[in-house]
mmCIF file of N, CA and C in Angstrom:
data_model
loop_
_atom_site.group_PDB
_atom_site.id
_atom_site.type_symbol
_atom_site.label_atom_id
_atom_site.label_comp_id
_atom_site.label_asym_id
_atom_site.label_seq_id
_atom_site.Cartn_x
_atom_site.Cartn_y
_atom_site.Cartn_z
ATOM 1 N N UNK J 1 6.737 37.163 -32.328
ATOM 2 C CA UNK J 1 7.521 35.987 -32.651
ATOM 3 C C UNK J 1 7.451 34.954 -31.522
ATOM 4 N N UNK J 2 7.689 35.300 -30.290
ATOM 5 C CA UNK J 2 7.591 34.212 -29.009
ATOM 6 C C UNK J 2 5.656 33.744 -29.179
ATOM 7 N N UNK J 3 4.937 34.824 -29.396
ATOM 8 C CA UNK J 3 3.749 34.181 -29.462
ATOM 9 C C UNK J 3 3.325 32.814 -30.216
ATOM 10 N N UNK J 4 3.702 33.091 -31.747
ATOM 11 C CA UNK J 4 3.796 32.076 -32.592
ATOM 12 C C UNK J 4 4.603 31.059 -32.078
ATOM 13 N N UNK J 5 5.615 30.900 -31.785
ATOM 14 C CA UNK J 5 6.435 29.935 -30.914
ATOM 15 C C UNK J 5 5.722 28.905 -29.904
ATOM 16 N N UNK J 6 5.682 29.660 -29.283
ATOM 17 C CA UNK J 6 4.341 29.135 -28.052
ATOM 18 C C UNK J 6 3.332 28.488 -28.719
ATOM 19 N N UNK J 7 2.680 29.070 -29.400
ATOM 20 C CA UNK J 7 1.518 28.465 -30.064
ATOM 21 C C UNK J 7 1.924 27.004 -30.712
ATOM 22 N N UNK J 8 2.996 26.872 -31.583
ATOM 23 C CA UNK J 8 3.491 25.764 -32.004
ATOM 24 C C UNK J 8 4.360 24.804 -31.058
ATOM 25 N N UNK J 9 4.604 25.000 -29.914
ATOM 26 C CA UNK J 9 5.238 24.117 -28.663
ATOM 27 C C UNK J 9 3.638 23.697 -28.358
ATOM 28 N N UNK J 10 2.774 24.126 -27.906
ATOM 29 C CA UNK J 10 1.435 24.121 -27.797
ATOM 30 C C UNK J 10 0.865 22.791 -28.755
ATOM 31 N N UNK J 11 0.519 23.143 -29.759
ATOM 32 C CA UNK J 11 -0.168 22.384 -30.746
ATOM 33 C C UNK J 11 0.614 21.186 -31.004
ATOM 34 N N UNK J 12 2.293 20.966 -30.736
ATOM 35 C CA UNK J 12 3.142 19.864 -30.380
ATOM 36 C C UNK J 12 2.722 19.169 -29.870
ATOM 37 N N UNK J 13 2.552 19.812 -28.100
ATOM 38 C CA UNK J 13 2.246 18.967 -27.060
ATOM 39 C C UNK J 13 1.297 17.925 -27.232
ATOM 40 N N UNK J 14 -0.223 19.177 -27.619
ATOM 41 C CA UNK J 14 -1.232 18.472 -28.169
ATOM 42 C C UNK J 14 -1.376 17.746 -29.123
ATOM 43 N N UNK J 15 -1.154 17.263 -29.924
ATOM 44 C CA UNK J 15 -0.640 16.501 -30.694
ATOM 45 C C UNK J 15 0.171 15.273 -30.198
ATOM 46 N N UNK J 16 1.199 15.426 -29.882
ATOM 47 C CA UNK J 16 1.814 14.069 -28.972
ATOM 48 C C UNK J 16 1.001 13.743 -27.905
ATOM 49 N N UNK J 17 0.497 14.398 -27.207
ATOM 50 C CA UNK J 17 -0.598 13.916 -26.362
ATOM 51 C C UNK J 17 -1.794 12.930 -26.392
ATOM 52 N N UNK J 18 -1.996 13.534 -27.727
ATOM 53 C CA UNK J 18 -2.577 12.361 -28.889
ATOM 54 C C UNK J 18 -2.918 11.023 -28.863
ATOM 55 N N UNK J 19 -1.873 11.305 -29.819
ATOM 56 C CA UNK J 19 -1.038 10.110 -30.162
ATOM 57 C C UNK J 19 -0.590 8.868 -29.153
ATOM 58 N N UNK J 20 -0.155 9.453 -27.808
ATOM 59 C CA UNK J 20 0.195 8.903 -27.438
ATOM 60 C C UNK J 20 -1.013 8.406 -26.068
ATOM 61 N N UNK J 21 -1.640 9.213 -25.824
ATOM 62 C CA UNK J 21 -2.374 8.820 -24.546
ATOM 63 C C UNK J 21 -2.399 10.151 -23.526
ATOM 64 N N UNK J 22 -2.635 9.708 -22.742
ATOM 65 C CA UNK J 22 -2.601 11.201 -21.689
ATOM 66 C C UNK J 22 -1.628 10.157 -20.143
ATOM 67 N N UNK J 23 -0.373 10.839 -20.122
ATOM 68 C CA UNK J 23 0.377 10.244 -19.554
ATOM 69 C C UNK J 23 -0.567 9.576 -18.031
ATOM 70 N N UNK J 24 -1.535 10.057 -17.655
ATOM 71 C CA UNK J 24 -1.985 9.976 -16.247
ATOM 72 C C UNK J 24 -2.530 8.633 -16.799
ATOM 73 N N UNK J 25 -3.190 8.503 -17.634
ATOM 74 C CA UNK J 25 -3.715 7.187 -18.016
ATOM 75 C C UNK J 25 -2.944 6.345 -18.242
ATOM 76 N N UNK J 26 -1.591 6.279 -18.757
ATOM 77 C CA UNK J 26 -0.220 5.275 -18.378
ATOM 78 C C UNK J 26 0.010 4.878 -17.641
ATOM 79 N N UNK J 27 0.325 6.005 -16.139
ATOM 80 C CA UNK J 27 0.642 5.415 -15.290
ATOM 81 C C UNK J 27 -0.603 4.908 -14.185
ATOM 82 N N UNK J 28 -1.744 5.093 -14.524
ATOM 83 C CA UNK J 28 -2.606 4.045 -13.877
ATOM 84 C C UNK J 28 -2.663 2.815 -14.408
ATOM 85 N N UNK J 29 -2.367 2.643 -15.387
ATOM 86 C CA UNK J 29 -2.470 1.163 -16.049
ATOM 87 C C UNK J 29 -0.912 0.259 -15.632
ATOM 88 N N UNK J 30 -0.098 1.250 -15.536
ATOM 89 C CA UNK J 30 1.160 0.736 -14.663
ATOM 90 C C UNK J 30 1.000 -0.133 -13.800
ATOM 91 N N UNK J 31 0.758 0.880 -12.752
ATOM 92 C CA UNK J 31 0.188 0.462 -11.355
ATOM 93 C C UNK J 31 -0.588 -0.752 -11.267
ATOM 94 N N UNK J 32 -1.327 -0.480 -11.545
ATOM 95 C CA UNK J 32 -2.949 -1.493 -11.697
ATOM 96 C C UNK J 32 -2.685 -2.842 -11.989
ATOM 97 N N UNK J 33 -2.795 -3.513 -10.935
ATOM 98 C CA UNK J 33 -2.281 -5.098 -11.576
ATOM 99 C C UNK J 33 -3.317 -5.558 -12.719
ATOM 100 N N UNK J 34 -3.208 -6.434 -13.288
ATOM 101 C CA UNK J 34 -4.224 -7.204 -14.451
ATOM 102 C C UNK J 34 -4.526 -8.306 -13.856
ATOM 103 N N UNK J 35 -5.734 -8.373 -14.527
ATOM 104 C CA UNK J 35 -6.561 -9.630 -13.714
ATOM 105 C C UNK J 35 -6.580 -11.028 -14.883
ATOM 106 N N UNK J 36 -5.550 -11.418 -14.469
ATOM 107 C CA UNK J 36 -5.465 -12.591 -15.686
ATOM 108 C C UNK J 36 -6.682 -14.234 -15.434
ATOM 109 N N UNK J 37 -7.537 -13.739 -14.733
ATOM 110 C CA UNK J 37 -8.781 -14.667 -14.449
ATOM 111 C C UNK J 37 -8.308 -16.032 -13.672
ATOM 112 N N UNK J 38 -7.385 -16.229 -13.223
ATOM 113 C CA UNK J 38 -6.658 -17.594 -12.375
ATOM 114 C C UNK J 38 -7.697 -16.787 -11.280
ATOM 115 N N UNK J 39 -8.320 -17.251 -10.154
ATOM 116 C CA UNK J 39 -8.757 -16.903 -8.986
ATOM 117 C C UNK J 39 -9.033 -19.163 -8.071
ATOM 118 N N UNK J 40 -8.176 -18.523 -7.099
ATOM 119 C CA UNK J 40 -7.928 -20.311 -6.551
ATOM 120 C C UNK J 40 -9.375 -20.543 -5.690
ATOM 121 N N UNK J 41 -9.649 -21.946 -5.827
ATOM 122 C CA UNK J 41 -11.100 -22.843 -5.604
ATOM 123 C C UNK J 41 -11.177 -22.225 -3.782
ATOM 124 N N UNK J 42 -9.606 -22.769 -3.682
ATOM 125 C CA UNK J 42 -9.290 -22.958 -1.619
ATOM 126 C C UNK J 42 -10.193 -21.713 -1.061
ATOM 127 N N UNK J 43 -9.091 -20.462 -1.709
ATOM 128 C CA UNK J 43 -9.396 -19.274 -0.624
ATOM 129 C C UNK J 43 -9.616 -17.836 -1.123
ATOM 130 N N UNK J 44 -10.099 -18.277 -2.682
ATOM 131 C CA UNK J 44 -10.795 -17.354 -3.999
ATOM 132 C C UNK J 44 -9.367 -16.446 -3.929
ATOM 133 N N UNK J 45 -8.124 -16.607 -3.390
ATOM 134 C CA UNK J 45 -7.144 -15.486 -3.715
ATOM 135 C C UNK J 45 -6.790 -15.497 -5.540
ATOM 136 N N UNK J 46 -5.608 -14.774 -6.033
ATOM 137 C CA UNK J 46 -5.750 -14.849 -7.528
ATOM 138 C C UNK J 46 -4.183 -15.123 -7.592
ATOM 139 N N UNK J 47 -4.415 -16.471 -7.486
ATOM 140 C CA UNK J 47 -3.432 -17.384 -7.482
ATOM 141 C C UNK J 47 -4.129 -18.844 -8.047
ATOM 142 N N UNK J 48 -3.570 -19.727 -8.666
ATOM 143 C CA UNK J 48 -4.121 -21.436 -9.006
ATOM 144 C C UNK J 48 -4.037 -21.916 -7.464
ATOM 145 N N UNK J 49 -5.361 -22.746 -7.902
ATOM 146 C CA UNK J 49 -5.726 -23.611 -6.491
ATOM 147 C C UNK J 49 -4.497 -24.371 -5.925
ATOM 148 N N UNK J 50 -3.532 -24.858 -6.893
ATOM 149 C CA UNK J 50 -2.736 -26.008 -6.467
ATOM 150 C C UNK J 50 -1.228 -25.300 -6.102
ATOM 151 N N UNK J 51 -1.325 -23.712 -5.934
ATOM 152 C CA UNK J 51 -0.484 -23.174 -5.433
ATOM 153 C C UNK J 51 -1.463 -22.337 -4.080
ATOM 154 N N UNK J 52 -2.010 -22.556 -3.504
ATOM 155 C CA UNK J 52 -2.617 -21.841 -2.435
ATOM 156 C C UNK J 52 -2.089 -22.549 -1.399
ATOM 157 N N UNK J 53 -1.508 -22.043 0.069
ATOM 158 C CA UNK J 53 -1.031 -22.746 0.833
ATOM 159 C C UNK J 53 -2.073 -22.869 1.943
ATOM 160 N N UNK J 54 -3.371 -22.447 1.738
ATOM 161 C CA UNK J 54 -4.389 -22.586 2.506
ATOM 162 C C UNK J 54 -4.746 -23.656 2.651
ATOM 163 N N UNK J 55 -5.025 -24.734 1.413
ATOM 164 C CA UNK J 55 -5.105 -25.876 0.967
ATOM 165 C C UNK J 55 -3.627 -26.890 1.352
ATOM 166 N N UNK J 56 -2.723 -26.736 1.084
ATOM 167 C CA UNK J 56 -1.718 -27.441 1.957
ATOM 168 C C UNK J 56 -1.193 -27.034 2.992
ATOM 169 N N UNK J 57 -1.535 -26.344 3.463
ATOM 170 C CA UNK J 57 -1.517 -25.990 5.424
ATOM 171 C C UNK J 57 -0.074 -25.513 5.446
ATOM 172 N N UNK J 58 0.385 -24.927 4.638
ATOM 173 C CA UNK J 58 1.756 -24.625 5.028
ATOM 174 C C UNK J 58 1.862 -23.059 5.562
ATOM 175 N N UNK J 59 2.855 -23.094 6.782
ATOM 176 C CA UNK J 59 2.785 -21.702 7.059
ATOM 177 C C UNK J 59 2.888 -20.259 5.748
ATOM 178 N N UNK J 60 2.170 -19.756 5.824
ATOM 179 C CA UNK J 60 2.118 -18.599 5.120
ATOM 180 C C UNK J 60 2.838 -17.367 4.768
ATOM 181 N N UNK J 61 4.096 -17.311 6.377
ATOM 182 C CA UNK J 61 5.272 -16.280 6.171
ATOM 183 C C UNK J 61 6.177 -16.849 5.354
ATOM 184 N N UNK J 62 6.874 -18.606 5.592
ATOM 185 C CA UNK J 62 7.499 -19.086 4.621
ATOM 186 C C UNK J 62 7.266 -20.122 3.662
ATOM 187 N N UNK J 63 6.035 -20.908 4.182
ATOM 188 C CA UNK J 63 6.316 -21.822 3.355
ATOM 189 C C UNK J 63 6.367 -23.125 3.502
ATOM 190 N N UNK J 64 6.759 -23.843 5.021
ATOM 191 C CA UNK J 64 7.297 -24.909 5.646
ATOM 192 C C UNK J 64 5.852 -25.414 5.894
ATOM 193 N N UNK J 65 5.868 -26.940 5.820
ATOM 194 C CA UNK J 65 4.132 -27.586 6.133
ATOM 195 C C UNK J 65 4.515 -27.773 7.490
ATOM 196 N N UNK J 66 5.067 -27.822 8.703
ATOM 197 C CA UNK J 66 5.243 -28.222 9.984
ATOM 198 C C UNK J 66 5.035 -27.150 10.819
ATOM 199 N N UNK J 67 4.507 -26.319 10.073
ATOM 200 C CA UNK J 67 3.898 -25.352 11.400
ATOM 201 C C UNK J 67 2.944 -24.074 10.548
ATOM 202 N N UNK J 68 2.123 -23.216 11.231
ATOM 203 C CA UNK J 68 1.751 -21.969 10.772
ATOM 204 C C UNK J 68 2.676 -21.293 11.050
ATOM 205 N N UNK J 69 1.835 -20.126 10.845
ATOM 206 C CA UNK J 69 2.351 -18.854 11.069
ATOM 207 C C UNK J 69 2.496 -17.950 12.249
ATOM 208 N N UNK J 70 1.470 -18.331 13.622
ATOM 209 C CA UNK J 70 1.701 -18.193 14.484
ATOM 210 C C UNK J 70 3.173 -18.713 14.759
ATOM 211 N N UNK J 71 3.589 -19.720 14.989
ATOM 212 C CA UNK J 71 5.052 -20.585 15.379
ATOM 213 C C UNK J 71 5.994 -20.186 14.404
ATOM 214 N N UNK J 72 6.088 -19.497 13.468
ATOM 215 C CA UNK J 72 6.678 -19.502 12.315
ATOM 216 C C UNK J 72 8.119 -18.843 13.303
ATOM 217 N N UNK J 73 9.008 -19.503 12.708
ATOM 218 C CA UNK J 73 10.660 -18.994 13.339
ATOM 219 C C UNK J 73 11.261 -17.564 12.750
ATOM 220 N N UNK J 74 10.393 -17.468 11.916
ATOM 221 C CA UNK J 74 10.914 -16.560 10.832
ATOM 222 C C UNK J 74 10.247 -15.101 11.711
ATOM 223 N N UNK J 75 9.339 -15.470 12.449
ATOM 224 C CA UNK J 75 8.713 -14.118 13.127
ATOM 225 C C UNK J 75 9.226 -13.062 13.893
ATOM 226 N N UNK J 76 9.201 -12.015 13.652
ATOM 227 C CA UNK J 76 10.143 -10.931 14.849
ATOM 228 C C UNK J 76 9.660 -11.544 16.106
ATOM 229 N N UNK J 77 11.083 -11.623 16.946
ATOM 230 C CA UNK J 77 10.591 -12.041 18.689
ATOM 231 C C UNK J 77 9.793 -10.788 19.464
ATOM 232 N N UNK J 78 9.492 -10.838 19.945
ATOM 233 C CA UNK J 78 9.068 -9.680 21.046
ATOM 234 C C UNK J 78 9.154 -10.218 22.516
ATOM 235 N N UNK J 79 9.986 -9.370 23.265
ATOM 236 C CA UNK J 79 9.775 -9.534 24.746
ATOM 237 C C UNK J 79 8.411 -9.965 25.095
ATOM 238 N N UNK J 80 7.763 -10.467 26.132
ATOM 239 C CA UNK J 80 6.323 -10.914 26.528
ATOM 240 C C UNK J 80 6.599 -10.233 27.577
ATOM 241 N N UNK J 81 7.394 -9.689 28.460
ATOM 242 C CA UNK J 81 7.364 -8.566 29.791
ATOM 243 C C UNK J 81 7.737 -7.322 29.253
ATOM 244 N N UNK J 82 7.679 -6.511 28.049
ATOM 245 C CA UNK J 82 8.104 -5.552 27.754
ATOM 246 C C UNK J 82 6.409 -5.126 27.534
ATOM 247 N N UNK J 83 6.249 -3.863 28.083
ATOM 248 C CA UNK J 83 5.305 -3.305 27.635
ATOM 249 C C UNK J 83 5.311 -2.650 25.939
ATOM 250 N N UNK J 84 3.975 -2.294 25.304
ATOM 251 C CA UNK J 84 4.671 -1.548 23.973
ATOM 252 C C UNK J 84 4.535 -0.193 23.869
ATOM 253 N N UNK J 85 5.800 0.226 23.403
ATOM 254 C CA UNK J 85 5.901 2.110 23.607
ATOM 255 C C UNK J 85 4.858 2.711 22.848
ATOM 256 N N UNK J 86 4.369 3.951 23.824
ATOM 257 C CA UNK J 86 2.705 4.347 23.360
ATOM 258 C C UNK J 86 3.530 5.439 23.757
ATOM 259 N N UNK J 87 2.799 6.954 23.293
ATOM 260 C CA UNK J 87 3.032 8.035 23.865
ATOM 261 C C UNK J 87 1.538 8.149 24.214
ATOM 262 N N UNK J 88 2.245 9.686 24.959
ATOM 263 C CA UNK J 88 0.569 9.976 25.938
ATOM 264 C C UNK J 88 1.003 11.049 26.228
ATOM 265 N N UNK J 89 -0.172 11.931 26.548
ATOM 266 C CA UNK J 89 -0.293 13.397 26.965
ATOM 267 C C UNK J 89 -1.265 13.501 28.039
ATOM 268 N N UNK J 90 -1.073 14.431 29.225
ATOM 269 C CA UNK J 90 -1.444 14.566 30.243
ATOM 270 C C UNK J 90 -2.065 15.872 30.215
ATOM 271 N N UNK J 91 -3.610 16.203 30.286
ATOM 272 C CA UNK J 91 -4.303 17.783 29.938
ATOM 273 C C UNK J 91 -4.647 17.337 32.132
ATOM 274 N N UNK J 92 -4.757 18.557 32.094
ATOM 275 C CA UNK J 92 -5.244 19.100 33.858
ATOM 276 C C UNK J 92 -6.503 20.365 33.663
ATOM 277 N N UNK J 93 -7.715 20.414 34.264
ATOM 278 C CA UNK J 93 -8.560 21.091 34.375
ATOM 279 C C UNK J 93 -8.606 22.137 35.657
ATOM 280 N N UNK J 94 -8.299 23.403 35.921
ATOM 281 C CA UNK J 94 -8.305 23.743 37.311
ATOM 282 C C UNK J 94 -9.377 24.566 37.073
ATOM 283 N N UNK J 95 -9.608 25.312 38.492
ATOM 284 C CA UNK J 95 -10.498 26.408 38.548
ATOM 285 C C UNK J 95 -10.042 27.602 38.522
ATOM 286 N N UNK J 96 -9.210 28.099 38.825
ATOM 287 C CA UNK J 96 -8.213 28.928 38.839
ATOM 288 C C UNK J 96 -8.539 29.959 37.400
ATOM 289 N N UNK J 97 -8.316 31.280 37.238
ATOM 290 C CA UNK J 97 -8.583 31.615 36.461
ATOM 291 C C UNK J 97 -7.303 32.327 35.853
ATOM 292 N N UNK J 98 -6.521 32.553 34.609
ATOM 293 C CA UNK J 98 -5.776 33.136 34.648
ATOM 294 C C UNK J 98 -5.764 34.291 34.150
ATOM 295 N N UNK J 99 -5.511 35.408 33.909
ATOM 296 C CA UNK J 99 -6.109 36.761 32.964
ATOM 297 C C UNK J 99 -4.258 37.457 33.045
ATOM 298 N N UNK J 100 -4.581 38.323 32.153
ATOM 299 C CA UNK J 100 -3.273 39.410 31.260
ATOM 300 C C UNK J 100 -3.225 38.596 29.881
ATOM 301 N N UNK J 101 -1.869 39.966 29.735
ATOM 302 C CA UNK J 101 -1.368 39.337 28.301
ATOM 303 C C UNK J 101 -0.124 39.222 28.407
ATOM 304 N N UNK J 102 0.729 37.961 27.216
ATOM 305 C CA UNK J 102 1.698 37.656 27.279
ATOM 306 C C UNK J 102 2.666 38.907 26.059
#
């Protein structure tokens, strides 16, 4: 009785599986932006030319025509005397030999 059962949860699945697609193929098409063929003249991004800010020089983080993006106010500050935190590891080579067991 559980066999037959199984078998028909089975032939369900398959069946809606069908019908419907194979879920993995959903959610790649999710994901996947669409290419609605706009690609801009300025800087080939896929955006209209007359929205590219490459072409009106406006900074690029916000938006403003009076400066790039280098100067942009909107930028995280960073100290200029702060070094930037790196880790590091220190290996030593001796001659020394060591022998036993721990």
């Amino acid at each position: 009785m559980k066999i037959r059962s199984r078998e028909r949860k089975k032939r369900r699945y398959e069946q809606v599986k069908r019908q419907n697609g194979s879920s993995e193929k959903k959610r790649k098409e999710e994901v996947m932006p669409t290419d609605n063929g706009v690609k801009c003249q300025s800087c080939g991004g896929h955006h209209p030319t007359f929205k590219c800010r490459k072409s009106t020089r406006a900074c690029f983080r916000c938006g403003n025509k009076d400066h790039f993006i280098k100067d942009c106010p909107m930028n995280p500050k960073q100290d200029s005397n702060s070094r930037p935190q790196t880790q590091a590891q220190v290996f030593s080579l001796s001659d020394s030999i060591i022998t036993g067991t721990i």
